[in-house]
Amino acid sequence: MSDEGRPINPDGSPPSLPPPLPPQRGGCATAFMALFGLFLLLPGLCALLIGGSTFFDSRPDPSLLFLALLGLAVGFAGVMLVRAAIKGSS
């Protein structure tokens, strides 16, 4: 036993330090991510409505289809942002 009172490994080396913890994200950043993600879901909802209505037209406008695809992409980004906020940094 050492005279300093510190534990020593069986091979005589000092104990190793625990691995550093990953940086934690603050609660404010998580709340901002979740709120911004929910805000981005609104264009996705509008895109679903616009895209659904254009399927009933005999000749849909290509610009409306482009806007619907753009809105779906923004909505997908919102889903992923909310997912990342809920999942955290682990």
mmCIF file with all atom_site columns, C-alpha atoms in Angstrom:
data_model
loop_
_atom_site.group_PDB
_atom_site.id
_atom_site.type_symbol
_atom_site.label_atom_id
_atom_site.label_alt_id
_atom_site.label_comp_id
_atom_site.label_asym_id
_atom_site.label_entity_id
_atom_site.label_seq_id
_atom_site.pdbx_PDB_ins_code
_atom_site.Cartn_x
_atom_site.Cartn_y
_atom_site.Cartn_z
_atom_site.occupancy
_atom_site.B_iso_or_equiv
_atom_site.pdbx_formal_charge
_atom_site.auth_seq_id
_atom_site.auth_comp_id
_atom_site.auth_asym_id
_atom_site.auth_atom_id
_atom_site.pdbx_PDB_model_num
ATOM 1  C CA . MET A 1 1  ? 0.000   0.000  0.000   1.00 0.00 ? 1  MET A CA 1
ATOM 2  C CA . SER A 1 2  ? 1.290   3.455  -0.773  1.00 0.00 ? 2  SER A CA 1
ATOM 3  C CA . ASP A 1 3  ? 1.986   5.922  1.933   1.00 0.00 ? 3  ASP A CA 1
ATOM 4  C CA . GLU A 1 4  ? 0.009   8.649  0.129   1.00 0.00 ? 4  GLU A CA 1
ATOM 5  C CA . GLY A 1 5  ? -3.303  6.769  0.447   1.00 0.00 ? 5  GLY A CA 1
ATOM 6  C CA . ARG A 1 6  ? -3.971  6.682  -3.322  1.00 0.00 ? 6  ARG A CA 1
ATOM 7  C CA . PRO A 1 7  ? -4.920  3.386  -4.954  1.00 0.00 ? 7  PRO A CA 1
ATOM 8  C CA . ILE A 1 8  ? -2.356  1.832  -7.259  1.00 0.00 ? 8  ILE A CA 1
ATOM 9  C CA . ASN A 1 9  ? -2.985  -0.679 -10.051 1.00 0.00 ? 9  ASN A CA 1
ATOM 10 C CA . PRO A 1 10 ? -1.601  -4.218 -9.529  1.00 0.00 ? 10 PRO A CA 1
ATOM 11 C CA . ASP A 1 11 ? 1.250   -3.488 -11.941 1.00 0.00 ? 11 ASP A CA 1
ATOM 12 C CA . GLY A 1 12 ? 2.329   -0.485 -9.876  1.00 0.00 ? 12 GLY A CA 1
ATOM 13 C CA . SER A 1 13 ? 1.131   2.188  -12.306 1.00 0.00 ? 13 SER A CA 1
ATOM 14 C CA . PRO A 1 14 ? -1.095  5.055  -11.172 1.00 0.00 ? 14 PRO A CA 1
ATOM 15 C CA . PRO A 1 15 ? -4.832  4.721  -11.948 1.00 0.00 ? 15 PRO A CA 1
ATOM 16 C CA . SER A 1 16 ? -5.961  6.014  -15.318 1.00 0.00 ? 16 SER A CA 1
ATOM 17 C CA . LEU A 1 17 ? -8.316  8.960  -15.623 1.00 0.00 ? 17 LEU A CA 1
ATOM 18 C CA . PRO A 1 18 ? -11.884 8.322  -16.783 1.00 0.00 ? 18 PRO A CA 1
ATOM 19 C CA . PRO A 1 19 ? -12.621 9.288  -20.417 1.00 0.00 ? 19 PRO A CA 1
ATOM 20 C CA . PRO A 1 20 ? -13.772 12.878 -20.884 1.00 0.00 ? 20 PRO A CA 1
ATOM 21 C CA . LEU A 1 21 ? -17.517 13.429 -21.165 1.00 0.00 ? 21 LEU A CA 1
ATOM 22 C CA . PRO A 1 22 ? -18.871 14.631 -24.508 1.00 0.00 ? 22 PRO A CA 1
ATOM 23 C CA . PRO A 1 23 ? -19.932 18.282 -24.552 1.00 0.00 ? 23 PRO A CA 1
ATOM 24 C CA . GLN A 1 24 ? -23.533 18.673 -23.432 1.00 0.00 ? 24 GLN A CA 1
ATOM 25 C CA . ARG A 1 25 ? -26.038 20.853 -25.266 1.00 0.00 ? 25 ARG A CA 1
ATOM 26 C CA . GLY A 1 26 ? -27.890 23.423 -23.191 1.00 0.00 ? 26 GLY A CA 1
ATOM 27 C CA . GLY A 1 27 ? -31.640 23.373 -22.621 1.00 0.00 ? 27 GLY A CA 1
ATOM 28 C CA . CYS A 1 28 ? -32.112 26.651 -24.460 1.00 0.00 ? 28 CYS A CA 1
ATOM 29 C CA . ALA A 1 29 ? -30.509 25.263 -27.634 1.00 0.00 ? 29 ALA A CA 1
ATOM 30 C CA . THR A 1 30 ? -32.679 22.145 -27.463 1.00 0.00 ? 30 THR A CA 1
ATOM 31 C CA . ALA A 1 31 ? -35.847 24.210 -27.038 1.00 0.00 ? 31 ALA A CA 1
ATOM 32 C CA . PHE A 1 32 ? -34.828 26.493 -29.925 1.00 0.00 ? 32 PHE A CA 1
ATOM 33 C CA . MET A 1 33 ? -34.170 23.483 -32.159 1.00 0.00 ? 33 MET A CA 1
ATOM 34 C CA . ALA A 1 34 ? -37.544 21.931 -31.306 1.00 0.00 ? 34 ALA A CA 1
ATOM 35 C CA . LEU A 1 35 ? -39.477 25.170 -31.856 1.00 0.00 ? 35 LEU A CA 1
ATOM 36 C CA . PHE A 1 36 ? -37.711 25.951 -35.119 1.00 0.00 ? 36 PHE A CA 1
ATOM 37 C CA . GLY A 1 37 ? -38.299 22.373 -36.278 1.00 0.00 ? 37 GLY A CA 1
ATOM 38 C CA . LEU A 1 38 ? -42.015 22.667 -35.510 1.00 0.00 ? 38 LEU A CA 1
ATOM 39 C CA . PHE A 1 39 ? -42.078 25.946 -37.425 1.00 0.00 ? 39 PHE A CA 1
ATOM 40 C CA . LEU A 1 40 ? -40.507 24.183 -40.420 1.00 0.00 ? 40 LEU A CA 1
ATOM 41 C CA . LEU A 1 41 ? -43.241 21.539 -40.385 1.00 0.00 ? 41 LEU A CA 1
ATOM 42 C CA . LEU A 1 42 ? -45.810 24.113 -41.559 1.00 0.00 ? 42 LEU A CA 1
ATOM 43 C CA . PRO A 1 43 ? -44.432 24.398 -45.133 1.00 0.00 ? 43 PRO A CA 1
ATOM 44 C CA . GLY A 1 44 ? -44.456 20.609 -45.303 1.00 0.00 ? 44 GLY A CA 1
ATOM 45 C CA . LEU A 1 45 ? -48.124 20.544 -44.342 1.00 0.00 ? 45 LEU A CA 1
ATOM 46 C CA . CYS A 1 46 ? -48.920 23.161 -46.978 1.00 0.00 ? 46 CYS A CA 1
ATOM 47 C CA . ALA A 1 47 ? -46.937 21.159 -49.533 1.00 0.00 ? 47 ALA A CA 1
ATOM 48 C CA . LEU A 1 48 ? -49.013 18.082 -48.768 1.00 0.00 ? 48 LEU A CA 1
ATOM 49 C CA . LEU A 1 49 ? -52.204 20.073 -49.300 1.00 0.00 ? 49 LEU A CA 1
ATOM 50 C CA . ILE A 1 50 ? -50.968 21.673 -52.538 1.00 0.00 ? 50 ILE A CA 1
ATOM 51 C CA . GLY A 1 51 ? -49.520 18.415 -53.843 1.00 0.00 ? 51 GLY A CA 1
ATOM 52 C CA . GLY A 1 52 ? -52.696 16.524 -53.036 1.00 0.00 ? 52 GLY A CA 1
ATOM 53 C CA . SER A 1 53 ? -54.871 19.058 -54.805 1.00 0.00 ? 53 SER A CA 1
ATOM 54 C CA . THR A 1 54 ? -52.737 19.042 -57.949 1.00 0.00 ? 54 THR A CA 1
ATOM 55 C CA . PHE A 1 55 ? -53.261 15.309 -58.429 1.00 0.00 ? 55 PHE A CA 1
ATOM 56 C CA . PHE A 1 56 ? -56.952 15.941 -59.044 1.00 0.00 ? 56 PHE A CA 1
ATOM 57 C CA . ASP A 1 57 ? -56.236 18.471 -61.823 1.00 0.00 ? 57 ASP A CA 1
ATOM 58 C CA . SER A 1 58 ? -56.093 17.181 -65.362 1.00 0.00 ? 58 SER A CA 1
ATOM 59 C CA . ARG A 1 59 ? -53.105 19.435 -66.173 1.00 0.00 ? 59 ARG A CA 1
ATOM 60 C CA . PRO A 1 60 ? -51.178 20.408 -63.018 1.00 0.00 ? 60 PRO A CA 1
ATOM 61 C CA . ASP A 1 61 ? -49.010 23.507 -63.053 1.00 0.00 ? 61 ASP A CA 1
ATOM 62 C CA . PRO A 1 62 ? -45.300 22.579 -62.919 1.00 0.00 ? 62 PRO A CA 1
ATOM 63 C CA . SER A 1 63 ? -44.479 25.552 -60.709 1.00 0.00 ? 63 SER A CA 1
ATOM 64 C CA . LEU A 1 64 ? -46.954 24.311 -58.088 1.00 0.00 ? 64 LEU A CA 1
ATOM 65 C CA . LEU A 1 65 ? -45.353 20.877 -58.191 1.00 0.00 ? 65 LEU A CA 1
ATOM 66 C CA . PHE A 1 66 ? -41.934 22.468 -57.695 1.00 0.00 ? 66 PHE A CA 1
ATOM 67 C CA . LEU A 1 67 ? -43.219 24.472 -54.728 1.00 0.00 ? 67 LEU A CA 1
ATOM 68 C CA . ALA A 1 68 ? -44.769 21.321 -53.283 1.00 0.00 ? 68 ALA A CA 1
ATOM 69 C CA . LEU A 1 69 ? -41.448 19.467 -53.553 1.00 0.00 ? 69 LEU A CA 1
ATOM 70 C CA . LEU A 1 70 ? -39.617 22.407 -51.997 1.00 0.00 ? 70 LEU A CA 1
ATOM 71 C CA . GLY A 1 71 ? -42.122 22.504 -49.144 1.00 0.00 ? 71 GLY A CA 1
ATOM 72 C CA . LEU A 1 72 ? -41.727 18.765 -48.598 1.00 0.00 ? 72 LEU A CA 1
ATOM 73 C CA . ALA A 1 73 ? -37.954 19.206 -48.374 1.00 0.00 ? 73 ALA A CA 1
ATOM 74 C CA . VAL A 1 74 ? -38.354 21.991 -45.806 1.00 0.00 ? 74 VAL A CA 1
ATOM 75 C CA . GLY A 1 75 ? -40.824 19.853 -43.860 1.00 0.00 ? 75 GLY A CA 1
ATOM 76 C CA . PHE A 1 76 ? -38.363 16.952 -43.882 1.00 0.00 ? 76 PHE A CA 1
ATOM 77 C CA . ALA A 1 77 ? -35.692 19.282 -42.509 1.00 0.00 ? 77 ALA A CA 1
ATOM 78 C CA . GLY A 1 78 ? -38.116 20.221 -39.734 1.00 0.00 ? 78 GLY A CA 1
ATOM 79 C CA . VAL A 1 79 ? -38.748 16.576 -38.890 1.00 0.00 ? 79 VAL A CA 1
ATOM 80 C CA . MET A 1 80 ? -35.014 15.901 -38.706 1.00 0.00 ? 80 MET A CA 1
ATOM 81 C CA . LEU A 1 81 ? -34.440 18.992 -36.535 1.00 0.00 ? 81 LEU A CA 1
ATOM 82 C CA . VAL A 1 82 ? -37.142 17.961 -34.057 1.00 0.00 ? 82 VAL A CA 1
ATOM 83 C CA . ARG A 1 83 ? -35.723 14.429 -34.048 1.00 0.00 ? 83 ARG A CA 1
ATOM 84 C CA . ALA A 1 84 ? -32.231 15.763 -33.296 1.00 0.00 ? 84 ALA A CA 1
ATOM 85 C CA . ALA A 1 85 ? -33.598 17.959 -30.498 1.00 0.00 ? 85 ALA A CA 1
ATOM 86 C CA . ILE A 1 86 ? -35.414 15.053 -28.872 1.00 0.00 ? 86 ILE A CA 1
ATOM 87 C CA . LYS A 1 87 ? -32.576 12.564 -29.316 1.00 0.00 ? 87 LYS A CA 1
ATOM 88 C CA . GLY A 1 88 ? -29.960 14.913 -27.890 1.00 0.00 ? 88 GLY A CA 1
ATOM 89 C CA . SER A 1 89 ? -26.230 14.634 -28.367 1.00 0.00 ? 89 SER A CA 1
ATOM 90 C CA . SER A 1 90 ? -25.933 11.033 -27.193 1.00 0.00 ? 90 SER A CA 1
#
